[in-house]
PDB file of C-alpha atoms in Angstrom:
ATOM      1  CA  MET A   1       0.000   0.000   0.000  1.00 43.00           C
ATOM      2  CA  LYS A   2       1.345   3.406  -0.965  1.00 71.00           C
ATOM      3  CA  ASN A   3       2.269   5.795   1.830  1.00 82.00           C
ATOM      4  CA  THR A   4      -0.244   8.505   0.957  1.00 80.00           C
ATOM      5  CA  ILE A   5      -2.063  11.150   2.970  1.00 93.00           C
ATOM      6  CA  ASP A   6      -5.337  10.202   4.690  1.00 96.00           C
ATOM      7  CA  TYR A   7      -7.792  12.532   2.989  1.00 98.00           C
ATOM      8  CA  SER A   8     -10.675  11.483   5.206  1.00 97.00           C
ATOM      9  CA  GLN A   9      -9.034  13.865   7.674  1.00 97.00           C
ATOM     10  CA  LYS A  10     -10.263  17.394   6.918  1.00 96.00           C
ATOM     11  CA  ALA A  11      -6.994  18.829   8.291  1.00 96.00           C
ATOM     12  CA  ASN A  12      -5.304  17.495   5.137  1.00 97.00           C
ATOM     13  CA  TRP A  13      -7.396  19.829   2.951  1.00 98.00           C
ATOM     14  CA  CYS A  14      -6.688  23.509   2.534  1.00 97.00           C
ATOM     15  CA  CYS A  15     -10.317  23.902   1.492  1.00 97.00           C
ATOM     16  CA  PHE A  16     -13.102  21.394   2.114  1.00 97.00           C
ATOM     17  CA  PRO A  17     -16.316  23.315   1.422  1.00 97.00           C
ATOM     18  CA  GLU A  18     -19.950  23.015   2.300  1.00 96.00           C
ATOM     19  CA  ILE A  19     -21.853  22.044  -0.845  1.00 97.00           C
ATOM     20  CA  THR A  20     -23.791  25.055  -2.122  1.00 97.00           C
ATOM     21  CA  LYS A  21     -23.235  24.786  -5.904  1.00 97.00           C
ATOM     22  CA  ASP A  22     -24.066  22.118  -8.485  1.00 96.00           C
ATOM     23  CA  VAL A  23     -20.484  21.962  -9.837  1.00 97.00           C
ATOM     24  CA  ASP A  24     -17.224  21.198  -7.982  1.00 98.00           C
ATOM     25  CA  THR A  25     -13.644  22.285  -8.570  1.00 98.00           C
ATOM     26  CA  PHE A  26     -10.643  20.165  -7.603  1.00 98.00           C
ATOM     27  CA  TYR A  27      -7.670  22.569  -7.372  1.00 98.00           C
ATOM     28  CA  ILE A  28      -4.000  21.480  -7.234  1.00 98.00           C
ATOM     29  CA  PHE A  29      -1.490  23.955  -5.806  1.00 97.00           C
ATOM     30  CA  ALA A  30       1.632  25.316  -7.487  1.00 96.00           C
ATOM     31  CA  THR A  31       5.125  24.914  -6.034  1.00 94.00           C
ATOM     32  CA  GLU A  32       5.102  26.624  -2.646  1.00 95.00           C
ATOM     33  CA  TYR A  33       8.108  24.781  -1.208  1.00 95.00           C
ATOM     34  CA  ILE A  34      10.489  27.290  -2.762  1.00 93.00           C
ATOM     35  CA  MET A  35      13.288  29.062  -0.899  1.00 92.00           C
ATOM     36  CA  GLY A  36      13.499  26.370   1.775  1.00 94.00           C
ATOM     37  CA  SER A  37      14.232  23.759  -0.879  1.00 94.00           C
ATOM     38  CA  PHE A  38      17.594  25.457  -1.572  1.00 93.00           C
ATOM     39  CA  ALA A  39      18.779  25.163   2.041  1.00 94.00           C
ATOM     40  CA  GLU A  40      21.696  22.842   2.767  1.00 94.00           C
ATOM     41  CA  GLY A  41      20.402  19.295   3.257  1.00 93.00           C
ATOM     42  CA  ALA A  42      16.790  20.213   2.485  1.00 95.00           C
ATOM     43  CA  PRO A  43      14.644  17.261   1.340  1.00 96.00           C
ATOM     44  CA  ASP A  44      13.483  17.076  -2.277  1.00 95.00           C
ATOM     45  CA  TYR A  45       9.832  16.940  -1.205  1.00 96.00           C
ATOM     46  CA  GLY A  46       7.982  19.101   1.290  1.00 96.00           C
ATOM     47  CA  SER A  47       6.295  17.374   4.233  1.00 94.00           C
ATOM     48  CA  LEU A  48       2.848  18.395   5.427  1.00 94.00           C
ATOM     49  CA  ASP A  49       4.394  20.193   8.390  1.00 94.00           C
ATOM     50  CA  ASN A  50       6.571  22.342   6.093  1.00 96.00           C
ATOM     51  CA  GLU A  51       5.551  25.837   7.161  1.00 96.00           C
ATOM     52  CA  GLU A  52       6.654  27.605   3.963  1.00 96.00           C
ATOM     53  CA  MET A  53       4.713  25.181   1.792  1.00 96.00           C
ATOM     54  CA  ILE A  54       1.502  25.227   3.828  1.00 96.00           C
ATOM     55  CA  GLN A  55       1.495  29.022   4.216  1.00 96.00           C
ATOM     56  CA  GLY A  56       2.119  29.358   0.477  1.00 96.00           C
ATOM     57  CA  MET A  57      -0.762  27.005  -0.357  1.00 96.00           C
ATOM     58  CA  ASN A  58      -3.127  28.949   1.922  1.00 96.00           C
ATOM     59  CA  LEU A  59      -2.167  32.221   0.214  1.00 95.00           C
ATOM     60  CA  GLU A  60      -2.424  30.666  -3.234  1.00 96.00           C
ATOM     61  CA  TYR A  61      -5.941  29.532  -2.424  1.00 97.00           C
ATOM     62  CA  LEU A  62      -6.919  33.183  -1.864  1.00 95.00           C
ATOM     63  CA  LEU A  63      -5.089  34.530  -4.932  1.00 96.00           C
ATOM     64  CA  HIS A  64      -5.816  31.739  -7.430  1.00 97.00           C
ATOM     65  CA  ALA A  65      -8.328  29.105  -6.414  1.00 97.00           C
ATOM     66  CA  THR A  66     -10.986  31.628  -5.422  1.00 97.00           C
ATOM     67  CA  THR A  67     -11.505  32.346  -9.123  1.00 98.00           C
ATOM     68  CA  TYR A  68     -13.588  29.163  -9.121  1.00 98.00           C
ATOM     69  CA  ALA A  69     -15.478  29.840  -5.875  1.00 98.00           C
ATOM     70  CA  ASP A  70     -18.328  31.962  -7.281  1.00 97.00           C
ATOM     71  CA  SER A  71     -19.510  29.136  -9.531  1.00 98.00           C
ATOM     72  CA  THR A  72     -18.295  25.952  -7.838  1.00 98.00           C
ATOM     73  CA  ASN A  73     -17.549  24.180  -4.567  1.00 98.00           C
ATOM     74  CA  VAL A  74     -13.735  24.329  -4.375  1.00 98.00           C
ATOM     75  CA  PHE A  75     -11.832  21.349  -2.935  1.00 98.00           C
ATOM     76  CA  ALA A  76      -8.084  21.910  -2.518  1.00 98.00           C
ATOM     77  CA  PRO A  77      -5.907  19.224  -0.891  1.00 98.00           C
ATOM     78  CA  TYR A  78      -2.552  19.732   0.741  1.00 98.00           C
ATOM     79  CA  TYR A  79       0.015  17.361  -0.751  1.00 97.00           C
ATOM     80  CA  ARG A  80       3.722  16.583  -0.464  1.00 97.00           C
ATOM     81  CA  GLN A  81       5.113  18.425  -3.438  1.00 96.00           C
ATOM     82  CA  SER A  82       8.466  18.658  -5.156  1.00 96.00           C
ATOM     83  CA  GLY A  83      10.624  21.531  -3.977  1.00 94.00           C
ATOM     84  CA  LEU A  84      11.582  24.118  -6.581  1.00 94.00           C
ATOM     85  CA  LYS A  85      15.255  23.146  -6.446  1.00 94.00           C
ATOM     86  CA  TYR A  86      14.578  19.487  -7.218  1.00 94.00           C
ATOM     87  CA  ALA A  87      11.953  20.326  -9.843  1.00 93.00           C
ATOM     88  CA  GLY A  88      14.494  22.537 -11.593  1.00 90.00           C
ATOM     89  CA  GLU A  89      17.109  19.785 -11.566  1.00 93.00           C
ATOM     90  CA  VAL A  90      14.654  17.320 -13.101  1.00 93.00           C
ATOM     91  CA  TYR A  91      13.577  19.841 -15.742  1.00 89.00           C
ATOM     92  CA  LYS A  92      17.191  20.512 -16.754  1.00 89.00           C
ATOM     93  CA  ARG A  93      17.751  16.774 -17.135  1.00 92.00           C
ATOM     94  CA  ASP A  94      14.471  15.731 -18.784  1.00 91.00           C
ATOM     95  CA  GLY A  95      12.872  18.870 -20.266  1.00 86.00           C
ATOM     96  CA  ASN A  96       9.725  18.317 -18.154  1.00 87.00           C
ATOM     97  CA  LEU A  97       8.763  17.782 -14.510  1.00 88.00           C
ATOM     98  CA  ASP A  98       7.235  14.306 -14.742  1.00 91.00           C
ATOM     99  CA  ALA A  99      10.020  12.450 -12.928  1.00 93.00           C
ATOM    100  CA  ALA A 100       9.766  14.889  -9.998  1.00 94.00           C
ATOM    101  CA  LEU A 101       6.017  14.344  -9.751  1.00 95.00           C
ATOM    102  CA  ILE A 102       5.507  10.624 -10.368  1.00 93.00           C
ATOM    103  CA  GLY A 103       5.716   9.141  -6.923  1.00 92.00           C
ATOM    104  CA  MET A 104       4.836  11.066  -3.788  1.00 94.00           C
ATOM    105  CA  PRO A 105       3.117  14.167  -5.293  1.00 96.00           C
ATOM    106  CA  TYR A 106       1.064  12.219  -7.852  1.00 97.00           C
ATOM    107  CA  ASP A 107       0.226   9.450  -5.376  1.00 96.00           C
ATOM    108  CA  ASP A 108      -1.070  12.024  -2.879  1.00 97.00           C
ATOM    109  CA  ILE A 109      -3.190  13.741  -5.522  1.00 98.00           C
ATOM    110  CA  ILE A 110      -4.642  10.417  -6.676  1.00 97.00           C
ATOM    111  CA  ALA A 111      -5.499   9.548  -3.069  1.00 97.00           C
ATOM    112  CA  ALA A 112      -7.225  12.923  -2.735  1.00 98.00           C
ATOM    113  CA  LEU A 113      -9.098  12.410  -6.013  1.00 98.00           C
ATOM    114  CA  ASP A 114     -10.217   8.937  -4.945  1.00 97.00           C
ATOM    115  CA  TYR A 115     -11.608  10.375  -1.725  1.00 98.00           C
ATOM    116  CA  PHE A 116     -13.176  13.320  -3.554  1.00 98.00           C
ATOM    117  CA  PHE A 117     -15.002  11.182  -6.112  1.00 98.00           C
ATOM    118  CA  GLU A 118     -16.028   8.440  -3.661  1.00 97.00           C
ATOM    119  CA  HIS A 119     -17.141  10.602  -0.735  1.00 97.00           C
ATOM    120  CA  CYS A 120     -17.594  14.235  -1.813  1.00 97.00           C
ATOM    121  CA  ASN A 121     -18.518  14.747  -5.463  1.00 97.00           C
ATOM    122  CA  ASN A 122     -21.767  12.768  -5.476  1.00 96.00           C
ATOM    123  CA  GLY A 123     -21.919  12.661  -9.283  1.00 96.00           C
ATOM    124  CA  ARG A 124     -21.744  16.425  -9.872  1.00 96.00           C
ATOM    125  CA  PRO A 125     -19.963  17.926 -12.889  1.00 97.00           C
ATOM    126  CA  PHE A 126     -16.498  19.147 -11.955  1.00 98.00           C
ATOM    127  CA  ILE A 127     -13.600  21.344 -13.008  1.00 98.00           C
ATOM    128  CA  ILE A 128     -10.006  20.284 -12.408  1.00 98.00           C
ATOM    129  CA  ALA A 129      -7.543  23.153 -12.178  1.00 98.00           C
ATOM    130  CA  GLY A 130      -4.107  24.101 -10.969  1.00 98.00           C
ATOM    131  CA  HIS A 131      -1.099  26.290 -11.448  1.00 98.00           C
ATOM    132  CA  SER A 132       2.528  25.507 -12.302  1.00 96.00           C
ATOM    133  CA  GLN A 133       3.497  22.217 -10.571  1.00 96.00           C
ATOM    134  CA  GLY A 134      -0.199  21.805  -9.862  1.00 97.00           C
ATOM    135  CA  SER A 135      -0.986  22.099 -13.564  1.00 98.00           C
ATOM    136  CA  ALA A 136       1.753  19.610 -14.415  1.00 96.00           C
ATOM    137  CA  LEU A 137      -0.083  17.251 -12.060  1.00 97.00           C
ATOM    138  CA  VAL A 138      -3.407  18.110 -13.734  1.00 98.00           C
ATOM    139  CA  LYS A 139      -1.849  16.964 -17.019  1.00 97.00           C
ATOM    140  CA  LEU A 140      -0.882  13.659 -15.436  1.00 97.00           C
ATOM    141  CA  VAL A 141      -4.388  13.279 -14.027  1.00 98.00           C
ATOM    142  CA  LEU A 142      -5.860  13.925 -17.491  1.00 98.00           C
ATOM    143  CA  THR A 143      -3.586  11.461 -19.265  1.00 97.00           C
ATOM    144  CA  ARG A 144      -3.611   8.738 -16.606  1.00 96.00           C
ATOM    145  CA  TYR A 145      -6.253   8.859 -13.876  1.00 97.00           C
ATOM    146  CA  LEU A 146      -9.168  10.243 -15.913  1.00 96.00           C
ATOM    147  CA  LYS A 147      -8.290   7.986 -18.823  1.00 95.00           C
ATOM    148  CA  GLU A 148      -8.670   5.079 -16.407  1.00 96.00           C
ATOM    149  CA  HIS A 149     -11.947   6.540 -15.088  1.00 97.00           C
ATOM    150  CA  PRO A 150     -14.111   7.498 -18.071  1.00 95.00           C
ATOM    151  CA  GLU A 151     -17.133   7.555 -15.763  1.00 95.00           C
ATOM    152  CA  TYR A 152     -15.562  10.601 -14.102  1.00 97.00           C
ATOM    153  CA  TYR A 153     -14.122  12.169 -17.231  1.00 96.00           C
ATOM    154  CA  LYS A 154     -17.517  12.457 -18.913  1.00 94.00           C
ATOM    155  CA  ARG A 155     -18.537  14.858 -16.109  1.00 96.00           C
ATOM    156  CA  MET A 156     -15.518  17.157 -16.571  1.00 97.00           C
ATOM    157  CA  VAL A 157     -16.659  20.689 -17.395  1.00 97.00           C
ATOM    158  CA  ALA A 158     -13.113  21.874 -18.128  1.00 98.00           C
ATOM    159  CA  ALA A 159      -9.467  21.502 -17.136  1.00 98.00           C
ATOM    160  CA  TYR A 160      -7.636  24.754 -16.377  1.00 98.00           C
ATOM    161  CA  VAL A 161      -3.971  23.827 -16.878  1.00 98.00           C
ATOM    162  CA  ILE A 162      -2.614  27.307 -16.175  1.00 98.00           C
ATOM    163  CA  GLY A 163       1.092  28.025 -15.843  1.00 97.00           C
ATOM    164  CA  TYR A 164       2.417  24.845 -17.453  1.00 96.00           C
ATOM    165  CA  ALA A 165       2.678  23.931 -21.121  1.00 96.00           C
ATOM    166  CA  VAL A 166       0.153  21.772 -22.906  1.00 97.00           C
ATOM    167  CA  THR A 167       1.670  20.762 -26.236  1.00 97.00           C
ATOM    168  CA  LYS A 168       0.439  19.552 -29.588  1.00 97.00           C
ATOM    169  CA  GLU A 169       2.175  16.263 -28.823  1.00 97.00           C
ATOM    170  CA  ASP A 170       0.172  15.928 -25.587  1.00 96.00           C
ATOM    171  CA  LEU A 171      -3.048  16.158 -27.590  1.00 97.00           C
ATOM    172  CA  GLU A 172      -1.863  13.833 -30.348  1.00 97.00           C
ATOM    173  CA  ALA A 173      -0.861  11.185 -27.793  1.00 96.00           C
ATOM    174  CA  ASN A 174      -4.231  11.476 -26.046  1.00 96.00           C
ATOM    175  CA  PRO A 175      -6.803  12.127 -28.776  1.00 95.00           C
ATOM    176  CA  TYR A 176      -9.734  12.097 -26.328  1.00 95.00           C
ATOM    177  CA  LEU A 177      -8.349  15.377 -24.918  1.00 97.00           C
ATOM    178  CA  LYS A 178      -9.461  18.574 -26.647  1.00 97.00           C
ATOM    179  CA  PHE A 179      -8.028  22.056 -26.316  1.00 98.00           C
ATOM    180  CA  ALA A 180     -10.398  25.017 -26.036  1.00 98.00           C
ATOM    181  CA  THR A 181     -11.160  26.874 -29.263  1.00 97.00           C
ATOM    182  CA  GLY A 182     -13.082  29.769 -27.697  1.00 97.00           C
ATOM    183  CA  GLU A 183     -14.612  31.038 -24.469  1.00 97.00           C
ATOM    184  CA  HIS A 184     -17.704  28.835 -24.289  1.00 96.00           C
ATOM    185  CA  ASP A 185     -16.699  25.258 -25.160  1.00 96.00           C
ATOM    186  CA  ALA A 186     -16.825  22.598 -22.450  1.00 97.00           C
ATOM    187  CA  GLY A 187     -15.012  19.318 -21.834  1.00 96.00           C
ATOM    188  CA  VAL A 188     -11.799  21.048 -22.935  1.00 98.00           C
ATOM    189  CA  ILE A 189      -8.352  22.098 -21.715  1.00 98.00           C
ATOM    190  CA  ILE A 190      -7.637  25.782 -21.086  1.00 98.00           C
ATOM    191  CA  SER A 191      -3.980  26.724 -20.719  1.00 98.00           C
ATOM    192  CA  TRP A 192      -1.611  29.673 -20.935  1.00 98.00           C
ATOM    193  CA  ASN A 193       1.806  30.806 -19.706  1.00 98.00           C
ATOM    194  CA  THR A 194       2.375  34.517 -19.170  1.00 97.00           C
ATOM    195  CA  GLU A 195       5.567  36.485 -19.760  1.00 97.00           C
ATOM    196  CA  GLY A 196       6.701  40.013 -20.529  1.00 96.00           C
ATOM    197  CA  PRO A 197       8.221  41.417 -23.741  1.00 97.00           C
ATOM    198  CA  LYS A 198      11.833  41.158 -22.557  1.00 96.00           C
ATOM    199  CA  ASN A 199      11.543  37.375 -22.354  1.00 97.00           C
ATOM    200  CA  VAL A 200      10.580  37.380 -26.027  1.00 96.00           C
ATOM    201  CA  GLU A 201      13.412  39.752 -26.964  1.00 97.00           C
ATOM    202  CA  VAL A 202      16.076  37.517 -25.400  1.00 96.00           C
ATOM    203  CA  ASN A 203      14.279  34.249 -26.264  1.00 96.00           C
ATOM    204  CA  ALA A 204      14.370  33.267 -22.593  1.00 94.00           C
ATOM    205  CA  LYS A 205      14.211  29.597 -21.669  1.00 91.00           C
ATOM    206  CA  THR A 206      11.744  28.871 -18.880  1.00 93.00           C
ATOM    207  CA  VAL A 207      10.744  25.725 -17.011  1.00 91.00           C
ATOM    208  CA  VAL A 208       7.061  26.025 -17.976  1.00 94.00           C
ATOM    209  CA  LEU A 209       7.367  26.546 -21.738  1.00 94.00           C
ATOM    210  CA  MET A 210       7.909  23.643 -24.122  1.00 94.00           C
ATOM    211  CA  PRO A 211       8.219  23.279 -27.907  1.00 95.00           C
ATOM    212  CA  ASN A 212       4.795  23.292 -29.596  1.00 97.00           C
ATOM    213  CA  GLY A 213       3.112  24.589 -26.460  1.00 97.00           C
ATOM    214  CA  ILE A 214      -0.380  26.068 -26.807  1.00 98.00           C
ATOM    215  CA  SER A 215      -1.721  29.132 -24.999  1.00 98.00           C
ATOM    216  CA  ILE A 216      -5.208  30.596 -25.321  1.00 98.00           C
ATOM    217  CA  ASN A 217      -5.624  34.328 -24.789  1.00 98.00           C
ATOM    218  CA  PRO A 218      -7.488  34.844 -21.476  1.00 98.00           C
ATOM    219  CA  LEU A 219      -8.949  38.164 -22.633  1.00 98.00           C
ATOM    220  CA  ASN A 220     -10.326  37.410 -26.114  1.00 98.00           C
ATOM    221  CA  TRP A 221     -10.186  33.577 -25.899  1.00 98.00           C
ATOM    222  CA  LYS A 222      -8.438  33.276 -29.259  1.00 98.00           C
ATOM    223  CA  LEU A 223      -5.630  30.901 -30.216  1.00 98.00           C
ATOM    224  CA  ASP A 224      -4.110  33.228 -32.805  1.00 98.00           C
ATOM    225  CA  GLU A 225      -2.041  36.371 -32.249  1.00 98.00           C
ATOM    226  CA  THR A 226      -4.981  38.805 -32.211  1.00 98.00           C
ATOM    227  CA  TYR A 227      -4.033  41.478 -29.679  1.00 98.00           C
ATOM    228  CA  ALA A 228      -6.330  41.977 -26.691  1.00 98.00           C
ATOM    229  CA  PRO A 229      -5.985  45.444 -25.093  1.00 98.00           C
ATOM    230  CA  ALA A 230      -6.181  45.971 -21.348  1.00 98.00           C
ATOM    231  CA  SER A 231      -9.640  47.476 -21.867  1.00 98.00           C
ATOM    232  CA  MET A 232     -10.860  43.875 -22.313  1.00 98.00           C
ATOM    233  CA  ASN A 233      -9.588  42.973 -18.854  1.00 98.00           C
ATOM    234  CA  LEU A 234     -12.477  42.685 -16.386  1.00 98.00           C
ATOM    235  CA  GLY A 235     -10.217  43.214 -13.384  1.00 97.00           C
ATOM    236  CA  SER A 236      -6.894  42.037 -12.007  1.00 97.00           C
ATOM    237  CA  LEU A 237      -6.139  41.062  -8.433  1.00 95.00           C
ATOM    238  CA  VAL A 238      -3.747  43.718  -7.116  1.00 93.00           C
ATOM    239  CA  GLU A 239      -2.341  44.650  -3.731  1.00 88.00           C
ATOM    240  CA  ASN A 240      -3.896  47.576  -1.895  1.00 88.00           C
ATOM    241  CA  GLU A 241      -1.001  49.983  -1.318  1.00 85.00           C
ATOM    242  CA  LYS A 242      -2.260  50.991   2.141  1.00 88.00           C
ATOM    243  CA  THR A 243      -3.471  47.703   3.605  1.00 90.00           C
ATOM    244  CA  GLY A 244      -1.412  45.190   1.619  1.00 84.00           C
ATOM    245  CA  GLU A 245      -4.584  43.176   1.046  1.00 90.00           C
ATOM    246  CA  PRO A 246      -5.571  41.858  -2.412  1.00 91.00           C
ATOM    247  CA  GLU A 247      -8.347  43.698  -4.223  1.00 95.00           C
ATOM    248  CA  ILE A 248      -9.697  44.008  -7.738  1.00 95.00           C
ATOM    249  CA  GLY A 249      -7.936  46.757  -9.684  1.00 95.00           C
ATOM    250  CA  ASP A 250      -6.234  47.694 -12.935  1.00 96.00           C
ATOM    251  CA  ALA A 251      -2.777  46.238 -13.560  1.00 95.00           C
ATOM    252  CA  GLY A 252      -2.746  47.312 -17.214  1.00 97.00           C
ATOM    253  CA  ALA A 253      -2.829  43.636 -18.173  1.00 98.00           C
ATOM    254  CA  ASP A 254      -3.246  43.276 -21.914  1.00 98.00           C
ATOM    255  CA  ALA A 255      -2.542  39.948 -23.659  1.00 98.00           C
ATOM    256  CA  GLN A 256      -1.309  38.574 -26.957  1.00 98.00           C
ATOM    257  CA  VAL A 257      -0.492  35.008 -27.929  1.00 98.00           C
ATOM    258  CA  ASN A 258       3.065  34.441 -29.120  1.00 98.00           C
ATOM    259  CA  LEU A 259       2.718  31.351 -31.302  1.00 98.00           C
ATOM    260  CA  ALA A 260       6.459  30.765 -31.628  1.00 97.00           C
ATOM    261  CA  ARG A 261       6.913  30.565 -27.850  1.00 97.00           C
ATOM    262  CA  GLY A 262       3.497  29.165 -26.956  1.00 97.00           C
ATOM    263  CA  SER A 263       3.011  31.943 -24.428  1.00 98.00           C
ATOM    264  CA  ILE A 264       0.907  34.984 -23.565  1.00 98.00           C
ATOM    265  CA  VAL A 265       2.843  38.249 -23.685  1.00 98.00           C
ATOM    266  CA  THR A 266       1.661  41.155 -21.552  1.00 98.00           C
ATOM    267  CA  ASN A 267       2.775  44.711 -20.835  1.00 97.00           C
ATOM    268  CA  ALA A 268       1.131  44.670 -17.392  1.00 96.00           C
ATOM    269  CA  LYS A 269       2.648  46.388 -14.383  1.00 85.00           C
ATOM    270  CA  ILE A 270       5.245  44.332 -12.544  1.00 85.00           C
ATOM    271  CA  ALA A 271       4.825  43.832  -8.800  1.00 75.00           C
ATOM    272  CA  PRO A 272       8.161  44.350  -6.962  1.00 76.00           C
ATOM    273  CA  MET A 273       9.830  41.282  -5.462  1.00 74.00           C
ATOM    274  CA  PRO A 274      12.535  40.872  -2.792  1.00 75.00           C
ATOM    275  CA  GLU A 275      15.949  40.719  -4.456  1.00 76.00           C
ATOM    276  CA  GLU A 276      16.688  37.087  -3.592  1.00 76.00           C
ATOM    277  CA  ASP A 277      13.225  35.967  -4.746  1.00 76.00           C
ATOM    278  CA  ALA A 278      13.659  37.915  -7.981  1.00 78.00           C
ATOM    279  CA  LYS A 279      16.962  36.141  -8.697  1.00 83.00           C
ATOM    280  CA  VAL A 280      15.372  32.725  -8.229  1.00 79.00           C
ATOM    281  CA  ALA A 281      12.359  33.693 -10.372  1.00 83.00           C
ATOM    282  CA  ALA A 282      14.606  34.909 -13.194  1.00 86.00           C
ATOM    283  CA  GLN A 283      16.572  31.654 -13.099  1.00 85.00           C
ATOM    284  CA  PHE A 284      13.419  29.603 -13.648  1.00 89.00           C
ATOM    285  CA  PHE A 285      11.114  31.937 -15.595  1.00 91.00           C
ATOM    286  CA  GLY A 286      13.391  34.366 -17.437  1.00 91.00           C
ATOM    287  CA  PRO A 287      14.227  38.056 -16.878  1.00 93.00           C
ATOM    288  CA  ASP A 288      10.648  39.138 -17.567  1.00 93.00           C
ATOM    289  CA  GLY A 289       8.681  36.152 -16.366  1.00 93.00           C
ATOM    290  CA  ARG A 290       5.137  36.800 -15.176  1.00 95.00           C
ATOM    291  CA  HIS A 291       4.521  33.244 -14.016  1.00 94.00           C
ATOM    292  CA  GLY A 292       3.267  34.311 -10.606  1.00 93.00           C
ATOM    293  CA  GLU A 293       0.624  36.497 -12.263  1.00 96.00           C
ATOM    294  CA  ASP A 294      -0.915  33.855 -14.563  1.00 97.00           C
ATOM    295  CA  TYR A 295      -4.065  34.053 -12.434  1.00 98.00           C
ATOM    296  CA  THR A 296      -3.963  37.471 -10.814  1.00 97.00           C
ATOM    297  CA  TYR A 297      -3.576  39.501 -14.044  1.00 97.00           C
ATOM    298  CA  PHE A 298      -6.701  37.872 -15.503  1.00 98.00           C
ATOM    299  CA  TYR A 299      -8.597  37.146 -12.281  1.00 98.00           C
ATOM    300  CA  ASN A 300     -12.088  38.381 -13.195  1.00 98.00           C
ATOM    301  CA  ASN A 301     -11.830  37.087 -16.759  1.00 98.00           C
ATOM    302  CA  ILE A 302     -11.199  33.599 -15.376  1.00 98.00           C
ATOM    303  CA  LYS A 303     -14.193  33.873 -13.025  1.00 98.00           C
ATOM    304  CA  ASP A 304     -16.381  34.973 -15.935  1.00 98.00           C
ATOM    305  CA  ASN A 305     -15.062  32.179 -18.142  1.00 98.00           C
ATOM    306  CA  VAL A 306     -15.705  29.480 -15.543  1.00 98.00           C
ATOM    307  CA  ALA A 307     -19.376  30.506 -15.412  1.00 98.00           C
ATOM    308  CA  LYS A 308     -19.661  30.454 -19.211  1.00 98.00           C
ATOM    309  CA  ARG A 309     -18.171  26.980 -19.577  1.00 98.00           C
ATOM    310  CA  ILE A 310     -20.452  25.636 -16.854  1.00 97.00           C
ATOM    311  CA  ALA A 311     -23.461  27.093 -18.682  1.00 95.00           C
ATOM    312  CA  THR A 312     -22.339  25.381 -21.886  1.00 96.00           C
ATOM    313  CA  PHE A 313     -21.832  22.061 -20.101  1.00 95.00           C
ATOM    314  CA  HIS A 314     -25.333  22.163 -18.658  1.00 91.00           C
ATOM    315  CA  ASN A 315     -26.718  22.679 -22.159  1.00 89.00           C
ATOM    316  CA  LEU A 316     -24.852  19.750 -23.719  1.00 81.00           C
ATOM    317  CA  THR A 317     -25.244  15.999 -23.403  1.00 55.00           C
ATOM    318  CA  ILE A 318     -22.671  14.606 -20.988  1.00 46.00           C
ATOM    319  CA  GLY A 319     -22.046  11.556 -23.173  1.00 43.00           C
ATOM    320  CA  GLN A 320     -20.303  13.802 -25.692  1.00 47.00           C
ATOM    321  CA  PHE A 321     -17.220  13.808 -23.483  1.00 43.00           C
ATOM    322  CA  THR A 322     -16.635  10.098 -23.018  1.00 43.00           C
ATOM    323  CA  ILE A 323     -13.247   8.646 -23.949  1.00 38.00           C
TER     324      ILE A 323
END
């Protein structure tokens, strides 16, 4: 028996909601075991008593996962994730994160999904979503777990694989998976990776972009390079300068697909970072990476899009999405 987390214990969930909506979201957190993973002798994987990781997951729930909360019941498990240092080493070796995730992180997520579907979901349609390492795990769930469970997959409203590349090869290898073609389709994958113009100028290599990656524009929901001005942005999540609390505001976040890089390029305002954090971010995401803002720049547009895809799903026959 695999040594996984006991998800019947509510303490092992960052969010375990009361059921008030007719659709669920299962959200998988990004890498939050970051600076501590570079310490001398630090383990490759964060334990569930890792303070940096748990605090980061709790904050990420507020900044990212709440985009799904207006329309769905959001379930978000804690899990023992790969530290950033180890994930970077695996990426440099393999060109993807799979080897850092297969094992403890994936096993924990599968245990959480088993509990979710058997004891919580009660046959409702669902969204599966994540960011960064979480989205890499969503990809594994799509290509492994949901392939093995078509009875679940046919109820999938959408998969938001934000902050990690979905490639043409991923779709060709798994033809039952479909990428979104607009803002209303259901049973599809939605994905993008955000960066600034300087990354394009220097052709920066990042750990979340891959050859033949696909990004959809989160403002105009197009796959081509049609520019979407910031006037199409329904509201970004920004920090209140006086209180330090997040609030809806204007970050100047426009968006344009860069087909060659498989990314979204934006001229949005850049939030300042501590010097050491900025050095680490540049190492992994380039000199003008906006990875941490994949959700916050387009916060209200994501909320609006979730509602639209749910409406489409309710108007379609579920059997359309079987494998």
